Tab-separated table of C-alpha atoms and ligand atoms in Angstrom:
chain	number	residue	atom	x	y	z
A	248	MET	CA	42.139	31.995	-39.680
A	249	ASP	CA	40.018	32.914	-36.683
A	250	ASN	CA	39.145	29.741	-34.777
A	251	GLU	CA	36.258	31.411	-32.997
A	252	ALA	CA	34.462	31.881	-36.344
A	253	TYR	CA	33.629	28.163	-36.051
A	254	MET	CA	31.843	28.628	-32.706
A	255	ASN	CA	34.426	26.663	-30.762
A	256	SER	CA	33.278	25.508	-27.358
A	257	VAL	CA	34.543	23.940	-24.169
A	258	THR	CA	32.843	21.934	-21.450
A	259	ILE	CA	34.181	20.635	-18.135
A	260	ALA	CA	33.466	17.052	-17.042
A	261	PRO	CA	31.401	16.995	-13.809
A	262	ASN	CA	34.357	16.147	-11.560
A	263	GLY	CA	36.751	18.498	-13.395
A	264	GLN	CA	38.999	15.564	-14.352
A	265	PHE	CA	38.924	16.492	-18.043
A	266	ILE	CA	37.590	19.078	-20.457
A	267	SER	CA	36.073	18.597	-23.928
A	268	LEU	CA	37.166	21.119	-26.515
A	269	THR	CA	35.286	21.409	-29.804
A	270	VAL	CA	37.184	23.120	-32.603
A	271	ALA	CA	35.799	23.322	-36.140
A	272	GLY	CA	33.275	20.607	-35.269
A	273	ASN	CA	35.848	18.158	-33.839
A	274	THR	CA	35.893	17.375	-30.140
A	275	SER	CA	39.053	16.413	-28.230
A	276	ARG	CA	39.199	15.633	-24.534
A	277	PHE	CA	42.157	16.692	-22.379
A	278	HIS	CA	42.787	15.528	-18.818
A	279	ALA	CA	43.300	18.109	-16.080
A	280	ILE	CA	46.564	16.460	-15.037
A	281	TRP	CA	47.845	16.478	-18.643
A	282	LEU	CA	46.946	20.145	-19.082
A	283	ARG	CA	48.571	21.143	-15.813
A	284	ASP	CA	51.727	19.130	-16.557
A	285	ASN	CA	51.971	20.788	-19.973
A	286	ALA	CA	51.252	24.351	-18.869
A	287	LEU	CA	53.214	26.856	-20.943
A	288	ASP	CA	53.652	29.585	-18.333
A	289	LYS	CA	57.071	30.803	-17.219
A	290	HIS	CA	56.841	29.105	-13.815
A	291	THR	CA	56.266	25.725	-15.455
A	292	ARG	CA	58.582	26.056	-18.481
A	293	SER	CA	61.825	27.994	-18.727
A	294	ALA	CA	61.242	30.919	-21.072
A	295	GLY	CA	64.875	30.602	-22.202
A	296	ASN	CA	65.201	26.946	-23.201
A	297	GLY	CA	61.651	25.613	-23.004
A	298	GLN	CA	62.558	22.919	-20.478
A	299	ARG	CA	60.102	21.993	-17.759
A	300	LEU	CA	61.020	23.577	-14.428
A	301	ILE	CA	58.736	21.418	-12.287
A	302	ALA	CA	58.336	17.676	-11.683
A	303	LEU	CA	55.103	15.729	-11.406
A	304	ARG	CA	55.566	15.653	-7.619
A	305	ASP	CA	55.030	19.429	-7.660
A	306	ILE	CA	51.500	18.977	-9.047
A	307	ASP	CA	48.763	17.977	-6.611
A	308	ALA	CA	47.450	14.478	-7.449
A	309	SER	CA	43.873	15.752	-7.014
A	310	THR	CA	44.349	18.485	-9.653
A	311	HIS	CA	41.114	19.284	-11.488
A	312	VAL	CA	39.694	22.016	-13.689
A	313	SER	CA	37.399	24.484	-11.961
A	314	HIS	CA	36.986	26.952	-14.808
A	315	ALA	CA	37.504	26.845	-18.590
A	316	GLN	CA	36.793	29.520	-21.175
A	317	LEU	CA	37.754	30.391	-24.724
A	318	HIS	CA	39.384	33.733	-25.158
A	319	LYS	CA	41.226	35.241	-28.162
A	320	GLY	CA	42.367	31.973	-29.758
A	321	CYS	CA	43.299	30.536	-26.353
A	322	LEU	CA	41.740	28.134	-23.914
A	323	GLN	CA	42.003	29.550	-20.404
A	324	ILE	CA	41.993	26.951	-17.634
A	325	THR	CA	41.896	27.364	-13.860
A	326	PHE	CA	43.258	24.461	-11.825
A	327	MET	CA	42.252	23.628	-8.270
A	328	PRO	CA	43.369	23.209	-5.541
A	329	GLU	CA	46.299	25.315	-6.841
A	330	GLY	CA	44.092	28.195	-7.989
A	331	LYS	CA	46.368	28.650	-11.006
A	332	THR	CA	45.110	29.972	-14.372
A	333	VAL	CA	46.950	29.089	-17.594
A	334	ASP	CA	46.378	29.999	-21.274
A	335	TYR	CA	46.781	27.384	-24.036
A	336	PRO	CA	46.759	28.489	-27.683
A	337	ILE	CA	44.073	26.416	-29.420
A	338	ASP	CA	46.429	25.596	-32.299
A	339	TRP	CA	48.913	24.234	-29.763
A	340	LEU	CA	46.201	22.040	-28.215
A	341	MET	CA	45.163	20.728	-31.625
A	342	THR	CA	48.773	19.892	-32.495
A	343	HIS	CA	49.145	17.890	-29.295
A	344	ALA	CA	45.653	16.351	-29.098
A	345	TYR	CA	45.698	12.698	-28.024
A	346	ASP	CA	41.981	11.843	-28.014
A	347	LYS	CA	42.100	9.775	-31.215
A	348	PRO	CA	41.936	6.106	-32.160
A	349	GLY	CA	45.185	4.155	-31.770
A	350	ASN	CA	46.749	1.947	-34.449
A	351	SER	CA	45.300	-1.501	-33.995
A	352	VAL	CA	47.523	-3.273	-36.568
A	353	LYS	CA	51.043	-4.091	-35.400
A	354	GLY	CA	53.658	-2.913	-37.875
A	355	TRP	CA	52.289	0.503	-38.814
A	356	HIS	CA	54.588	3.285	-39.969
A	357	LYS	CA	54.462	7.049	-39.693
A	358	PRO	CA	52.030	8.589	-42.197
A	359	THR	CA	54.845	10.917	-43.235
A	360	GLN	CA	56.942	7.946	-44.400
A	361	THR	CA	56.176	6.844	-47.956
A	362	LEU	CA	56.910	3.170	-48.544
A	363	TRP	CA	58.271	2.413	-52.003
A	364	ASP	CA	59.267	-0.301	-54.443
A	365	SER	CA	60.905	-0.326	-57.886
A	366	SER	CA	58.247	2.060	-59.209
A	367	LEU	CA	60.073	4.857	-57.366
A	368	MET	CA	62.911	4.517	-59.897
A	369	PRO	CA	62.081	7.467	-62.199
A	370	ASN	CA	61.794	9.784	-59.190
A	371	LEU	CA	64.672	8.974	-56.867
A	372	PRO	CA	65.114	11.544	-54.115
A	373	GLU	CA	68.307	13.300	-55.189
A	374	ASN	CA	69.882	16.699	-55.475
A	375	ASN	CA	73.182	18.343	-56.316
A	376	PHE	CA	75.842	18.792	-53.664
A	377	ASP	CA	76.380	22.469	-54.473
A	378	ALA	CA	72.672	23.310	-54.311
A	379	VAL	CA	72.136	21.562	-50.983
A	380	ALA	CA	75.307	23.065	-49.480
A	381	ALA	CA	74.306	26.575	-50.610
A	382	SER	CA	70.605	26.816	-49.826
A	383	PRO	CA	68.607	25.981	-46.670
A	384	GLU	CA	65.523	25.354	-48.840
A	385	ALA	CA	67.399	22.796	-50.954
A	386	LEU	CA	68.821	21.208	-47.799
A	387	GLN	CA	65.296	21.041	-46.343
A	388	ALA	CA	63.952	19.357	-49.483
A	389	TRP	CA	66.852	16.894	-49.585
A	390	LEU	CA	66.597	15.974	-45.879
A	391	SER	CA	62.823	15.547	-46.302
A	392	GLY	CA	63.610	12.908	-48.917
A	393	ILE	CA	65.592	10.939	-46.325
A	394	ALA	CA	62.790	11.297	-43.749
A	395	VAL	CA	60.067	10.305	-46.220
A	396	PHE	CA	61.799	7.621	-48.339
A	397	GLY	CA	64.629	6.560	-46.003
A	398	PHE	CA	67.355	7.597	-48.419
A	399	ALA	CA	68.507	10.291	-50.815
A	400	LYS	CA	71.361	10.634	-53.304
A	401	LEU	CA	73.600	13.663	-53.394
A	402	ASN	CA	75.372	14.137	-56.709
A	403	ASN	CA	78.381	15.955	-58.155
A	404	GLY	CA	80.204	16.701	-54.926
A	405	PRO	CA	83.971	17.145	-54.602
A	406	VAL	CA	86.009	14.169	-55.801
A	407	GLN	CA	88.121	14.420	-52.723
A	408	ALA	CA	88.880	12.034	-49.888
A	409	GLY	CA	86.950	13.063	-46.766
A	410	ALA	CA	84.256	14.984	-48.657
A	411	LEU	CA	81.623	12.745	-47.075
A	412	ALA	CA	82.343	14.473	-43.752
A	413	GLN	CA	81.031	17.663	-45.376
A	414	VAL	CA	77.849	15.797	-46.289
A	415	VAL	CA	77.384	14.725	-42.669
A	416	GLY	CA	78.164	18.281	-41.567
A	417	LEU	CA	75.021	19.413	-43.417
A	418	PHE	CA	72.804	17.618	-40.909
A	419	GLY	CA	74.658	16.148	-37.963
A	420	HIS	CA	77.675	14.399	-36.545
A	421	LEU	CA	79.748	11.458	-37.595
A	422	ARG	CA	79.601	8.319	-35.456
A	423	GLU	CA	83.053	6.783	-35.132
A	424	THR	CA	83.286	2.989	-34.812
A	425	ASN	CA	85.945	0.270	-34.879
A	426	TYR	CA	85.995	0.750	-38.677
A	427	GLY	CA	87.247	4.305	-38.097
A	428	ARG	CA	85.704	7.734	-38.412
A	429	ILE	CA	85.663	7.175	-42.155
A	430	PHE	CA	86.229	3.765	-43.748
A	431	GLU	CA	87.611	2.868	-47.170
A	432	VAL	CA	85.360	0.546	-49.173
A	433	ARG	CA	87.683	-0.972	-51.777
A	434	VAL	CA	89.358	-4.285	-52.489
A	435	GLU	CA	91.890	-5.095	-49.801
A	436	GLU	CA	94.515	-7.842	-49.480
A	437	LYS	CA	93.347	-8.982	-46.061
A	438	PRO	CA	89.743	-7.801	-45.795
A	439	VAL	CA	88.427	-7.610	-42.233
A	440	ASN	CA	84.948	-7.410	-43.758
A	441	LEU	CA	83.491	-8.795	-47.010
A	442	ALA	CA	82.559	-5.205	-47.911
A	443	TYR	CA	86.298	-4.757	-48.614
A	444	THR	CA	86.286	-7.246	-51.513
A	445	GLY	CA	84.837	-7.218	-55.036
A	446	LEU	CA	82.126	-9.699	-54.037
A	447	ALA	CA	78.460	-8.921	-54.507
A	448	LEU	CA	76.753	-7.987	-51.242
A	449	GLN	CA	73.141	-9.075	-50.722
A	450	ALA	CA	70.847	-6.261	-49.649
A	451	HIS	CA	71.536	-5.650	-45.976
A	452	THR	CA	71.452	-3.172	-43.159
A	453	ASP	CA	74.834	-2.300	-41.705
A	454	ASN	CA	76.155	-3.279	-38.308
A	455	PRO	CA	73.152	-5.175	-36.896
A	456	TYR	CA	75.687	-6.572	-34.405
A	457	ARG	CA	75.948	-3.139	-32.819
A	458	ASP	CA	73.454	-1.940	-30.215
A	459	PRO	CA	72.366	0.709	-30.895
A	460	VAL	CA	72.964	0.359	-34.653
A	461	PRO	CA	74.196	3.412	-36.546
A	462	THR	CA	70.966	4.871	-37.876
A	463	ILE	CA	72.545	6.567	-40.890
A	464	GLN	CA	75.153	5.374	-43.361
A	465	VAL	CA	76.797	7.525	-46.032
A	466	LEU	CA	78.579	5.875	-48.964
A	467	TYR	CA	80.529	8.318	-51.102
A	468	CYS	CA	82.156	7.420	-54.425
A	469	LEU	CA	85.680	8.551	-55.275
A	470	GLU	CA	86.575	6.092	-58.068
A	471	SER	CA	84.346	3.852	-60.168
A	472	SER	CA	86.198	2.866	-63.327
A	473	ALA	CA	85.916	-0.890	-62.614
A	474	PRO	CA	83.017	-2.572	-64.386
A	475	GLY	CA	80.199	-3.644	-62.041
A	476	GLY	CA	79.637	-2.471	-58.491
A	477	ASP	CA	76.263	-0.841	-59.090
A	478	ASN	CA	74.212	-0.180	-55.973
A	479	VAL	CA	70.693	-1.328	-55.184
A	480	LEU	CA	68.408	-0.096	-52.386
A	481	VAL	CA	65.334	-1.785	-50.902
A	482	ASP	CA	62.736	-0.329	-48.536
A	483	GLY	CA	62.809	-2.700	-45.565
A	484	PHE	CA	59.571	-1.233	-44.172
A	485	MET	CA	57.846	-2.010	-47.476
A	486	ALA	CA	59.253	-5.556	-47.426
A	487	ALA	CA	58.080	-6.079	-43.824
A	488	THR	CA	54.654	-4.652	-44.681
A	489	LYS	CA	54.326	-6.981	-47.698
A	490	LEU	CA	55.251	-9.915	-45.478
A	491	ARG	CA	52.642	-8.863	-42.891
A	492	GLN	CA	49.963	-8.543	-45.564
A	493	GLU	CA	50.643	-11.910	-47.177
A	494	ASP	CA	51.390	-13.862	-43.982
A	495	PRO	CA	50.745	-12.206	-40.601
A	496	HIS	CA	52.147	-15.211	-38.728
A	497	SER	CA	55.544	-14.839	-40.454
A	498	PHE	CA	55.596	-11.146	-39.589
A	499	ASP	CA	54.703	-12.036	-36.031
A	500	VAL	CA	57.535	-14.542	-35.467
A	501	LEU	CA	60.159	-12.199	-36.960
A	502	SER	CA	59.012	-9.360	-34.716
A	503	ARG	CA	58.301	-11.388	-31.580
A	504	TYR	CA	61.580	-13.274	-31.264
A	505	CYS	CA	65.122	-11.966	-31.177
A	506	ALA	CA	67.747	-12.870	-33.733
A	507	ARG	CA	71.453	-12.671	-32.930
A	508	PHE	CA	74.223	-10.926	-34.806
A	509	GLU	CA	77.974	-10.948	-34.401
A	510	TYR	CA	81.087	-9.425	-35.916
A	511	ALA	CA	84.489	-10.716	-34.852
A	512	GLY	CA	86.516	-10.118	-38.019
A	513	GLU	CA	89.364	-8.328	-36.220
A	514	ASP	CA	91.474	-9.772	-33.414
A	515	ASP	CA	90.384	-7.228	-30.840
A	516	ILE	CA	86.701	-6.939	-31.758
A	517	CYS	CA	83.722	-9.076	-30.760
A	518	LEU	CA	80.500	-7.156	-31.272
A	519	GLN	CA	77.315	-9.050	-30.410
A	520	SER	CA	73.644	-8.181	-30.314
A	521	LYS	CA	70.304	-9.841	-29.651
A	522	ARG	CA	67.487	-8.006	-31.402
A	523	PRO	CA	64.581	-8.861	-33.711
A	524	ILE	CA	64.890	-8.813	-37.519
A	525	ILE	CA	61.680	-6.757	-37.565
A	526	GLU	CA	61.651	-4.539	-34.486
A	527	LEU	CA	58.432	-2.906	-33.310
A	528	ALA	CA	58.028	-0.172	-30.741
A	529	ALA	CA	55.810	-0.806	-27.697
A	530	ASP	CA	52.860	0.695	-29.609
A	531	GLY	CA	53.391	-1.559	-32.643
A	532	GLN	CA	55.129	1.030	-34.829
A	533	LEU	CA	57.778	-0.361	-37.194
A	534	GLN	CA	61.016	0.685	-35.583
A	535	SER	CA	63.815	-1.014	-37.456
A	536	ILE	CA	64.842	-3.801	-39.756
A	537	ARG	CA	68.022	-5.800	-39.196
A	538	PHE	CA	68.925	-7.966	-42.152
A	539	ASN	CA	72.504	-9.029	-42.867
A	540	ASN	CA	73.339	-12.572	-43.946
A	541	ARG	CA	77.057	-12.072	-43.301
A	542	SER	CA	76.597	-11.156	-39.673
A	543	ALA	CA	73.688	-13.297	-38.518
A	544	ALA	CA	74.863	-15.432	-35.565
A	545	PRO	CA	73.248	-18.699	-34.433
A	546	PHE	CA	69.707	-17.852	-33.363
A	547	SER	CA	69.237	-19.207	-29.871
A	548	ASP	CA	66.251	-17.279	-28.523
A	549	ILE	CA	63.487	-18.787	-30.630
A	550	PRO	CA	61.547	-21.636	-28.999
A	551	PHE	CA	62.037	-25.045	-30.637
A	552	GLU	CA	58.322	-25.100	-31.567
A	553	HIS	CA	58.701	-21.892	-33.593
A	554	MET	CA	62.148	-22.333	-35.177
A	555	ALA	CA	60.878	-23.946	-38.402
A	556	ASP	CA	58.287	-21.173	-38.858
A	557	TYR	CA	60.930	-18.612	-38.055
A	558	TYR	CA	63.224	-19.903	-40.814
A	559	GLY	CA	60.281	-19.987	-43.223
A	560	ALA	CA	59.499	-16.357	-42.416
A	561	TYR	CA	63.168	-15.326	-42.658
A	562	ARG	CA	63.425	-17.025	-46.072
A	563	ARG	CA	60.239	-15.334	-47.336
A	564	LEU	CA	61.366	-11.908	-46.121
A	565	GLY	CA	64.641	-12.491	-48.011
A	566	GLU	CA	62.699	-13.393	-51.173
A	567	ILE	CA	60.683	-10.186	-50.935
A	568	ILE	CA	63.884	-8.189	-50.380
A	569	ASN	CA	65.666	-9.871	-53.325
A	570	ASP	CA	62.722	-9.450	-55.699
A	571	PRO	CA	63.675	-6.951	-58.450
A	572	ALA	CA	60.182	-5.444	-57.951
A	573	SER	CA	61.414	-4.210	-54.548
A	574	GLU	CA	64.636	-2.586	-55.811
A	575	VAL	CA	65.832	0.740	-57.043
A	576	GLY	CA	69.330	0.779	-58.507
A	577	PHE	CA	71.948	3.221	-59.711
A	578	ARG	CA	75.636	3.592	-60.297
A	579	LEU	CA	77.587	6.052	-58.196
A	580	ASN	CA	80.010	8.202	-60.161
A	581	PRO	CA	82.957	9.934	-58.493
A	582	GLY	CA	81.553	12.755	-56.338
A	583	ASP	CA	78.150	11.050	-55.874
A	584	CYS	CA	76.939	9.561	-52.619
A	585	PHE	CA	73.832	8.219	-50.980
A	586	VAL	CA	72.620	8.625	-47.417
A	587	ILE	CA	70.387	5.898	-46.003
A	588	ASP	CA	68.265	5.460	-42.916
A	589	ASN	CA	69.995	2.258	-41.794
A	590	THR	CA	67.030	1.288	-39.603
A	591	ARG	CA	64.790	1.082	-42.663
A	592	VAL	CA	66.492	0.927	-46.071
A	593	LEU	CA	68.747	-1.950	-47.121
A	594	HIS	CA	71.647	-1.505	-49.541
A	595	ALA	CA	73.302	-3.966	-51.898
A	596	ARG	CA	76.168	-3.927	-54.360
A	597	LYS	CA	76.759	-5.929	-57.507
A	598	ALA	CA	80.083	-7.727	-57.815
A	599	PHE	CA	82.925	-5.877	-59.504
A	600	SER	CA	86.287	-6.966	-60.923
A	601	GLY	CA	88.604	-6.513	-63.871
A	602	ALA	CA	90.357	-3.412	-65.137
A	603	GLY	CA	89.929	-0.149	-63.288
A	604	THR	CA	89.229	0.628	-59.665
A	605	ARG	CA	86.289	1.159	-57.346
A	606	TRP	CA	86.747	3.224	-54.217
A	607	LEU	CA	84.017	4.424	-51.905
A	608	GLN	CA	84.377	6.053	-48.547
A	609	GLY	CA	81.768	5.340	-45.912
A	610	CYS	CA	80.802	6.628	-42.506
A	611	TYR	CA	77.988	6.431	-39.993
A	612	ALA	CA	75.850	9.121	-38.395
A	613	ASP	CA	72.409	9.257	-36.785
A	614	MET	CA	68.813	9.988	-37.758
A	615	ASP	CA	67.927	11.892	-34.576
A	616	GLY	CA	70.331	14.691	-35.503
A	617	LEU	CA	69.123	14.697	-39.107
A	618	LEU	CA	65.463	14.911	-38.052
A	619	SER	CA	66.363	17.689	-35.617
A	620	ARG	CA	68.031	19.664	-38.408
A	621	LEU	CA	65.022	19.098	-40.654
A	622	GLU	CA	62.549	20.148	-37.954
A	623	VAL	CA	64.464	23.375	-37.343
A	624	LEU	CA	64.479	24.070	-41.107
A	625	ASN	CA	60.756	23.325	-41.273
A	626	ARG	CA	60.051	25.705	-38.403
A	627	THR	CA	62.227	28.418	-39.912
A	628	HIS	CA	61.123	28.147	-43.522
A	629	SER	CA	57.443	27.363	-43.126
A	630	ASN	CA	54.887	26.904	-40.399
A	631	THR	CA	54.221	23.268	-41.102
A	632	SER	CA	56.268	20.306	-40.103
A	633	THR	CA	56.541	17.612	-42.769
A	634	VAL	CA	57.658	14.854	-40.418
B	773	LIG	N1	81.820	-1.746	-43.158
B	773	LIG	C1	81.806	-1.248	-44.520
B	773	LIG	O1	77.703	-4.082	-41.304
B	773	LIG	C2	78.633	-4.544	-41.964
B	773	LIG	O2	79.404	-5.382	-41.488
B	773	LIG	C3	78.779	-4.058	-43.355
B	773	LIG	C4	80.545	-2.391	-42.784
B	773	LIG	C5	82.925	-2.670	-43.029
B	773	LIG	C6	82.045	-0.641	-42.244
B	773	LIG	C7	80.091	-3.477	-43.687
B	774	LIG	C1	79.182	-1.193	-47.053
B	774	LIG	C2	78.542	-1.642	-48.279
B	774	LIG	C3	78.377	-1.246	-50.602
B	774	LIG	C4	79.213	-0.829	-51.760
B	774	LIG	O1	80.292	-0.682	-47.149
B	774	LIG	O2	78.568	-1.313	-45.990
B	774	LIG	O3	77.538	-2.277	-48.207
B	774	LIG	O4	78.642	-0.266	-52.674
B	774	LIG	N1	79.106	-1.276	-49.416
B	774	LIG	O5	80.409	-1.081	-51.771
B	775	LIG	ZN1	76.786	-2.170	-46.127
């Protein structure tokens, strides 16, 4: 598509501090200092690795635009006092435009994330191990599921100890912890963690006592002949959003004050953290949920005046999380696994006991590597990024 067919135009503010670019009827302003800092020429950015070669101290603080013109799908800018002229593809400028309204409501999420409840059940994001391992397109679709919904199943993989490392190898790197590179989730004589029993586990995020938390967990089934032990997942961002909609004050106390978490189940381990149950980024974006009844430590950072409200909010968030209307559920068969964004999606397990066995292997990894893999696939296999 030829942008110039729309009669694009550019004007320079009187002092040259910013320009206004109109593309297809929409106007975006860009500051001179921003444009100069983000110049794409080979003296500003390494042609080899794309990294910036200069620092802000190399750009004159009085930098302004003396000349701007549209030319062959590019905006050409001349900066003074440097006297430097740089071309910016218009598509690139549109992708990076920042002249737009901010999010006024605290607790927003990325538009590319789809929040879900039990109505997702007929359409769980899932694929077959062999397909995803064999085809970049299938891998792209499967990883998109994790980016969009915060989890995806992968079915019919090898029924082989350690196979979950192959799953992680599809998108990133394992994160080793005190539980090992890979941990065995099965009934143990002397469990260091209640996960290693047949008890039901309330929906939770893993390792809130760690800082930073592992942002991905993989649970891979090797044996499941014991009755029970079905898994349930809950979208923590949906639960937090419901709480915000029904009671903004409850959302506010859970995001404003820090909870505490601790794990000291082994003689040589004492992991502690102080972080909110609902964590927001500086711009109000939902960043992560920490919810784990087993590992919550005494909260000691909430003012006396707010503690009763805090417990009320914590209780209500738990009710939303435990509501069957929030859950999707399934049973893992040997060779099946699920991968969850542990900053967003909670997982639970029903109790199991009796004849037969249940054996899962688990491990941690991280979302940054997964999103990197997905972005590279998106750039290679289409021109649009989905995340
Ligand atoms: N395990 C399975 O975060 C937790 O303590 C949940 C973690 C022991 C690695 C269980
Ligand atoms: C865990 C866990 C669930 C299960 O290991 O962290 O929550 O299905 N396990 O056993
Ligand atoms: Zn867990």
